[in-house]
PDB file of C-alpha atoms in Angstrom:
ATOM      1  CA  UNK A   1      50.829 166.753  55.225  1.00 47.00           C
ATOM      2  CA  UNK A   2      51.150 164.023  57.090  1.00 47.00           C
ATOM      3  CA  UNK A   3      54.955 163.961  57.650  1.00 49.00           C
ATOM      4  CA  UNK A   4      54.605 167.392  58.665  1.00 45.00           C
ATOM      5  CA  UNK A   5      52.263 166.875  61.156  1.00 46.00           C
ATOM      6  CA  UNK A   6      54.089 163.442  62.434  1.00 42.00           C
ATOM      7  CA  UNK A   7      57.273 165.933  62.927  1.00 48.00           C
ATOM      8  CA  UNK A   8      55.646 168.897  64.907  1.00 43.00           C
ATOM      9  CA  UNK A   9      53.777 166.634  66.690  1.00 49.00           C
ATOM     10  CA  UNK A  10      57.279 164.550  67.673  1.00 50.00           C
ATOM     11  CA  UNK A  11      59.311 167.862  68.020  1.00 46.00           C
ATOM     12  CA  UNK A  12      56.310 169.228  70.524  1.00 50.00           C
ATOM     13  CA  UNK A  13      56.537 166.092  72.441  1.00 46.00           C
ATOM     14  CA  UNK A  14      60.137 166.333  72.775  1.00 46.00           C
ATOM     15  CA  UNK A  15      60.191 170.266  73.520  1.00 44.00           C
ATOM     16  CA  UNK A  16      57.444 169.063  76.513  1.00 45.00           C
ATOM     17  CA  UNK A  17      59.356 166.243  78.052  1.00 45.00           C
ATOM     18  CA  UNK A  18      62.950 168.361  77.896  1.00 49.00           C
ATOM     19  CA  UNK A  19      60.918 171.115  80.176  1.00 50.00           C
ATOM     20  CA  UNK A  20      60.186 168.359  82.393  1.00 49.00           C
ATOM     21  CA  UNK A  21      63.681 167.563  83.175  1.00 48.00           C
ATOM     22  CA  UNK A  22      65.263 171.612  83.707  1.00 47.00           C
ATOM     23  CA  UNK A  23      66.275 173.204  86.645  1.00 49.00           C
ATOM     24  CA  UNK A  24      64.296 175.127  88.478  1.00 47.00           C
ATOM     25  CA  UNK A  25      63.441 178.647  89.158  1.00 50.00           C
ATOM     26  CA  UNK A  26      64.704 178.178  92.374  1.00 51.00           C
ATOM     27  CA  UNK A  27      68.105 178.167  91.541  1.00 53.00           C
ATOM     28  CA  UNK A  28      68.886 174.731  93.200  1.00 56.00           C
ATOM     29  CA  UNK A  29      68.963 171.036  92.107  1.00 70.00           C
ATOM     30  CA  UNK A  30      67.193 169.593  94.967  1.00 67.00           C
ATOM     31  CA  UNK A  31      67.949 168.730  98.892  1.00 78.00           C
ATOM     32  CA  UNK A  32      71.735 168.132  99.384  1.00 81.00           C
ATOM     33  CA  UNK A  33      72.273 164.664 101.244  1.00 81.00           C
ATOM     34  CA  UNK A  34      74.752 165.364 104.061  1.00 77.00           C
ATOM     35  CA  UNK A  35      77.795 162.162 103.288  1.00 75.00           C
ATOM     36  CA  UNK A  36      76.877 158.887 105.810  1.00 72.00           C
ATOM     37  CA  UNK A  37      78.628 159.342 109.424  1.00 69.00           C
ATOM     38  CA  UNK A  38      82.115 157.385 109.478  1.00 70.00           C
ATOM     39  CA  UNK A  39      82.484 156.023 112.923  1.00 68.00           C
ATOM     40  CA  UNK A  40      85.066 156.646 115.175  1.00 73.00           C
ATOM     41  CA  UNK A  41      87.091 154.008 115.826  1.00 75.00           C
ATOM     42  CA  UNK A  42      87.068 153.248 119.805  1.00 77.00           C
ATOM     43  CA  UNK A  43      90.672 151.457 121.426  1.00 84.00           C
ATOM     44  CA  UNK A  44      91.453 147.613 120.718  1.00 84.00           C
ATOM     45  CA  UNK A  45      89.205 145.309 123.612  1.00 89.00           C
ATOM     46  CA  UNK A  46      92.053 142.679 122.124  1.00 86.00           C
ATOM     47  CA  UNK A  47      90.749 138.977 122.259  1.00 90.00           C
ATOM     48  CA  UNK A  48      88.029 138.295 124.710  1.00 93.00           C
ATOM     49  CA  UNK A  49      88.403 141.360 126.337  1.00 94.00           C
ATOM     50  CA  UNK A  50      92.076 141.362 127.145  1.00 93.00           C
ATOM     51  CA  UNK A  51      91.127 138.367 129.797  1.00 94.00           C
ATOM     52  CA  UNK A  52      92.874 134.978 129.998  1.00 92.00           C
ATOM     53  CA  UNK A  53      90.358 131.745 130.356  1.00 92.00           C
ATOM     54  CA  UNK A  54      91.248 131.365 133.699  1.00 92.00           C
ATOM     55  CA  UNK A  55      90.617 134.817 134.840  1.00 94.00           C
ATOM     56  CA  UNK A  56      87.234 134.379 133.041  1.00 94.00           C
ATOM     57  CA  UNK A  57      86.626 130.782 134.600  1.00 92.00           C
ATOM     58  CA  UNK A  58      87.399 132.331 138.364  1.00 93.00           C
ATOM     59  CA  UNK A  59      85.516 135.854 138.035  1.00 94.00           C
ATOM     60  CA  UNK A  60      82.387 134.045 136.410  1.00 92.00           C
ATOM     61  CA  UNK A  61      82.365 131.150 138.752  1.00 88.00           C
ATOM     62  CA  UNK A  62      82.206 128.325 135.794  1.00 85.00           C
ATOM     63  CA  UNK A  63      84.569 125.557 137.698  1.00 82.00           C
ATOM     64  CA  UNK A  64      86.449 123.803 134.800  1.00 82.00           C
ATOM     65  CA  UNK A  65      85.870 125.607 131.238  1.00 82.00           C
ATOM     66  CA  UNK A  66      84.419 122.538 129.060  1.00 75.00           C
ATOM     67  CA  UNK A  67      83.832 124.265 125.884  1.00 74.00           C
ATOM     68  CA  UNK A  68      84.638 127.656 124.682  1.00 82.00           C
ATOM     69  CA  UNK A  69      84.882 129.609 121.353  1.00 87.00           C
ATOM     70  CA  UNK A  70      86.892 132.366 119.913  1.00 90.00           C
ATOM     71  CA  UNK A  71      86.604 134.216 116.657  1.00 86.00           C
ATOM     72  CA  UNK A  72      87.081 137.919 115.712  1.00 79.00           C
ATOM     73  CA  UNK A  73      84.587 139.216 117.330  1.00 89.00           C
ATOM     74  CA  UNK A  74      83.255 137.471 120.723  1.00 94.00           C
ATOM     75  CA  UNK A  75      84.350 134.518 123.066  1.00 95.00           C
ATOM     76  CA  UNK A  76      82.665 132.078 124.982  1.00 95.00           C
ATOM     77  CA  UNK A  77      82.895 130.268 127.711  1.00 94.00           C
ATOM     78  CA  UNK A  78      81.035 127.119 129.337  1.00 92.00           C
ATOM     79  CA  UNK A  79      81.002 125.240 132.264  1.00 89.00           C
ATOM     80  CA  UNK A  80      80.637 121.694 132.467  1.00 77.00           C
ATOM     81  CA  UNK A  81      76.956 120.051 132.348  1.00 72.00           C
ATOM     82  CA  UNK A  82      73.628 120.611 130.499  1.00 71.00           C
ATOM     83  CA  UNK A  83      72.262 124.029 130.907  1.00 80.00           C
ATOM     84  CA  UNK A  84      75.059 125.296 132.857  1.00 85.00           C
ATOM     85  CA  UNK A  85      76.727 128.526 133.550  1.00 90.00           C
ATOM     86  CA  UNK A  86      78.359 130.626 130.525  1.00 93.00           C
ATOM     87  CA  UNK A  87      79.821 133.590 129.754  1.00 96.00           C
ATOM     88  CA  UNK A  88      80.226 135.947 126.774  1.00 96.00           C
ATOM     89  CA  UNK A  89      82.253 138.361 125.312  1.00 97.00           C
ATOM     90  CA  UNK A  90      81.490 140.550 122.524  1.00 96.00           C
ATOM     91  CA  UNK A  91      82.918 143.594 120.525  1.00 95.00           C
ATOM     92  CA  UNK A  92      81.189 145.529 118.558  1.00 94.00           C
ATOM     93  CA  UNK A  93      82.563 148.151 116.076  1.00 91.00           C
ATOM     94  CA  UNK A  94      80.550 150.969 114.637  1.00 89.00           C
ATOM     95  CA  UNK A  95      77.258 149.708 115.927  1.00 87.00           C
ATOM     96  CA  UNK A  96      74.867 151.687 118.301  1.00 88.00           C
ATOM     97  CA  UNK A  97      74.980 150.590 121.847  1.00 94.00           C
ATOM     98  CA  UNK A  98      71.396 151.830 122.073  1.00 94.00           C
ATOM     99  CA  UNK A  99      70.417 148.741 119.881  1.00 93.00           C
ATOM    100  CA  UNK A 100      71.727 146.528 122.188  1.00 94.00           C
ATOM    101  CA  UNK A 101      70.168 148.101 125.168  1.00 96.00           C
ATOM    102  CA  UNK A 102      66.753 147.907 123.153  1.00 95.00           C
ATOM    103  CA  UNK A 103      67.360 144.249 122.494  1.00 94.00           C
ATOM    104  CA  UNK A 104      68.070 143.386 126.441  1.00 95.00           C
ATOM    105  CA  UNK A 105      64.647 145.595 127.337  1.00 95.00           C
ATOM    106  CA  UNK A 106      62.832 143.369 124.878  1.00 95.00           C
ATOM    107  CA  UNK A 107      63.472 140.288 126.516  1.00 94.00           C
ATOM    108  CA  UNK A 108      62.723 141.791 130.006  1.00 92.00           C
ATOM    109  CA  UNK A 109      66.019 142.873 131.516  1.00 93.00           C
ATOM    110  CA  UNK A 110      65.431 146.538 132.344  1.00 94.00           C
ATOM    111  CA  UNK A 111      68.818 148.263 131.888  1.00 97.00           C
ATOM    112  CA  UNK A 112      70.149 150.339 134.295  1.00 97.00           C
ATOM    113  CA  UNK A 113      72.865 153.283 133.486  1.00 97.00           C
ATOM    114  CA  UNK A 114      76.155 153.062 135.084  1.00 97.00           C
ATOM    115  CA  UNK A 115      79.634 153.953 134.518  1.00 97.00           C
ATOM    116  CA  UNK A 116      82.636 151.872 134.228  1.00 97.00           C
ATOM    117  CA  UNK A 117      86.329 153.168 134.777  1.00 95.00           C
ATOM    118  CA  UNK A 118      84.871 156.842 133.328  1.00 95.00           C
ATOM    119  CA  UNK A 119      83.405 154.890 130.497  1.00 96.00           C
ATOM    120  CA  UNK A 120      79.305 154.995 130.048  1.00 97.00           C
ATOM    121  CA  UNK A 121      77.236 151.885 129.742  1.00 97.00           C
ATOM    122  CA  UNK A 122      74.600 149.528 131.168  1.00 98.00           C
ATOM    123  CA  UNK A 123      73.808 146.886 132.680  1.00 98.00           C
ATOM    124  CA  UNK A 124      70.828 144.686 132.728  1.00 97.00           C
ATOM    125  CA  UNK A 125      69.235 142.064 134.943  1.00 96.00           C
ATOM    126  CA  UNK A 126      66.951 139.154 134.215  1.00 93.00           C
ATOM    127  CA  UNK A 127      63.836 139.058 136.857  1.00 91.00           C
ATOM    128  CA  UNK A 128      65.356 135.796 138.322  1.00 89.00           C
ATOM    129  CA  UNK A 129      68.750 136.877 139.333  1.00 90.00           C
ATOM    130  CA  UNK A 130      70.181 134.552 136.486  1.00 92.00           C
ATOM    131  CA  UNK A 131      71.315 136.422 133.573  1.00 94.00           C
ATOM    132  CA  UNK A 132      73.294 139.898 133.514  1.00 96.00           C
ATOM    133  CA  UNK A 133      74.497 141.964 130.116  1.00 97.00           C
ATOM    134  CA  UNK A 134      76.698 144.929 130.345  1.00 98.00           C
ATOM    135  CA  UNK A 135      77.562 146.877 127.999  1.00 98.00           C
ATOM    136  CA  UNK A 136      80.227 149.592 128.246  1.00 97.00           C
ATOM    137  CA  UNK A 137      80.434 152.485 125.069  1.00 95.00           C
ATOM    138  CA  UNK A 138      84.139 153.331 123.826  1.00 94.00           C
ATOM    139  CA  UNK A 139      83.185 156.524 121.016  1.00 90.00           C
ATOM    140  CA  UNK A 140      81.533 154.735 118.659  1.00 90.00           C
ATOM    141  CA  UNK A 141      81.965 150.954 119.501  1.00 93.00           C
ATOM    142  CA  UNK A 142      81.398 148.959 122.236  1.00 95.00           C
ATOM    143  CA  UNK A 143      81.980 145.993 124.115  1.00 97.00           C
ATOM    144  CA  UNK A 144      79.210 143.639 125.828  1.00 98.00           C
ATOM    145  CA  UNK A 145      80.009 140.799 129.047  1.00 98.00           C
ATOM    146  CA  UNK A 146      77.146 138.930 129.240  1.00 97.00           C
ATOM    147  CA  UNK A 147      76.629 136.126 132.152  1.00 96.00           C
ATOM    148  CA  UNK A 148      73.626 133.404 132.640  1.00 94.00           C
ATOM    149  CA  UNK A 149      74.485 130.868 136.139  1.00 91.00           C
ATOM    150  CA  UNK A 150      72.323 128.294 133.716  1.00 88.00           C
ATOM    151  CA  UNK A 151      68.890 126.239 134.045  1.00 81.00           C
ATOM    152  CA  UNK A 152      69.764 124.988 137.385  1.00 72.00           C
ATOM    153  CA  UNK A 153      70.454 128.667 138.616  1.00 69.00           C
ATOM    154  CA  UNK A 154      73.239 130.047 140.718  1.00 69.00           C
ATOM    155  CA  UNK A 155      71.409 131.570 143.925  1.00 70.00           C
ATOM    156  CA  UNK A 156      74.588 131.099 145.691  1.00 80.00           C
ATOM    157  CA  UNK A 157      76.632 132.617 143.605  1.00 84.00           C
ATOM    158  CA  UNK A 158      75.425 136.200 143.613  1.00 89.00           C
ATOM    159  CA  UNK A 159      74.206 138.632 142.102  1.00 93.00           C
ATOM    160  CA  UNK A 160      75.584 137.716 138.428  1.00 95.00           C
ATOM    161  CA  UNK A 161      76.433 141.639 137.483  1.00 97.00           C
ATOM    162  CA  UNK A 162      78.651 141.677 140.499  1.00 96.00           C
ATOM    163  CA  UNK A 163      80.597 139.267 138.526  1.00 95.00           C
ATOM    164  CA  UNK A 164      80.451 140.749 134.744  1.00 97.00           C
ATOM    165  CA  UNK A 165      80.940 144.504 135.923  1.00 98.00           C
ATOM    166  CA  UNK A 166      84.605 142.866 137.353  1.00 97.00           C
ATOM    167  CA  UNK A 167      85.401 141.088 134.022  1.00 97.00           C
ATOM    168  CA  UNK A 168      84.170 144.837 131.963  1.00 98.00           C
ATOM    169  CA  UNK A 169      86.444 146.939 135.033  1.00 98.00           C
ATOM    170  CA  UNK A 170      89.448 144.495 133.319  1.00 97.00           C
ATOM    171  CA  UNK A 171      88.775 145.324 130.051  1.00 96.00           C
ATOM    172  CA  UNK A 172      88.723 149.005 130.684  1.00 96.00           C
ATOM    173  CA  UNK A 173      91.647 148.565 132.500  1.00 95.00           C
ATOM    174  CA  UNK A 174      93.907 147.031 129.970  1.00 95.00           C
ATOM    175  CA  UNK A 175      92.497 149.203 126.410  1.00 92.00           C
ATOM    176  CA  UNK A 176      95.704 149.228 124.200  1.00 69.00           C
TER     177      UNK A 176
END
């Protein structure tokens, strides 16, 4: 009697748990995920956005180039002292320009839309007329120029967007 009852009680168990597990009435086998978003591939900015050191070095008003970096994704440039003038370069593919317009609005340069060669973008300026980022959107990449005229300032040099929006007009210009 006790077998018996072991194996109705293990077959109702079993019957139970199995209902658990069927479809539906409703026919369907839950939501349907829609496949992630491949992103479309925007043209080739080419290293440091298709500009030469010197043409960098001249447009951002660094003087002599003292250090400067290049890897895959972004250049940099520096000018000669502590805390002085740089400039970057950086491509991003697949990645939301959006983000990077959040990031600059975080640490108090308001972005402003603008367009550059037909391409859309912004541009953002630090409260002290030192430090510009623009950003310029190519389907679903972009490309960022980014200026700062340093700790000592650069009051006569302008305002520094004059200066990065020339470098991005470059870039646009020469997309392979």
């Amino acid at each position: 009697m006790r077998i018996t009852s072991a194996i109705v009680t293990g077959l109702s168990l079993v019957v139970l748990l199995s209902a658990c597990g069927g479809k539906s009435d409703s026919g369907g086998n839950g939501p349907v995920q829609a496949p992630p978003k491949v992103a479309t591939l925007g043209p080739f900015v080419g290293e440091c956005g298709h500009l030469t050191d010197d043409e960098v070095a001249k447009l951002g008003a660094l003087g002599a180039v003292t250090q400067a970096y290049k890897n895959s994704v972004g250049c940099n440039w520096q000018a000669g002292g502590l805390g002085g003038a740089s400039v970057t370069f950086a491509s991003y593919r697949g990645s939301p320009i959006d983000r990077e317009k959040a990031w600059v609005s975080s640490v108090g340069r308001a972005p402003d839309t603008i367009d550059v060669k037909g391409k859309p973008g912004f541009q953002a300026l630090d409260p002290g007329n030192s430090i510009c980022d623009l950003a310029v959107q190519l389907d679903d990449d972009f490309f960022e120029w980014s200026i700062s005229y340093g700790l000592f300032g650069g009051s006569n040099l302008g305002n520094p967007c004059d200066r990065v929006r020339q470098m991005a007009e470059l870039t646009v210009q020469r997309l392979g």
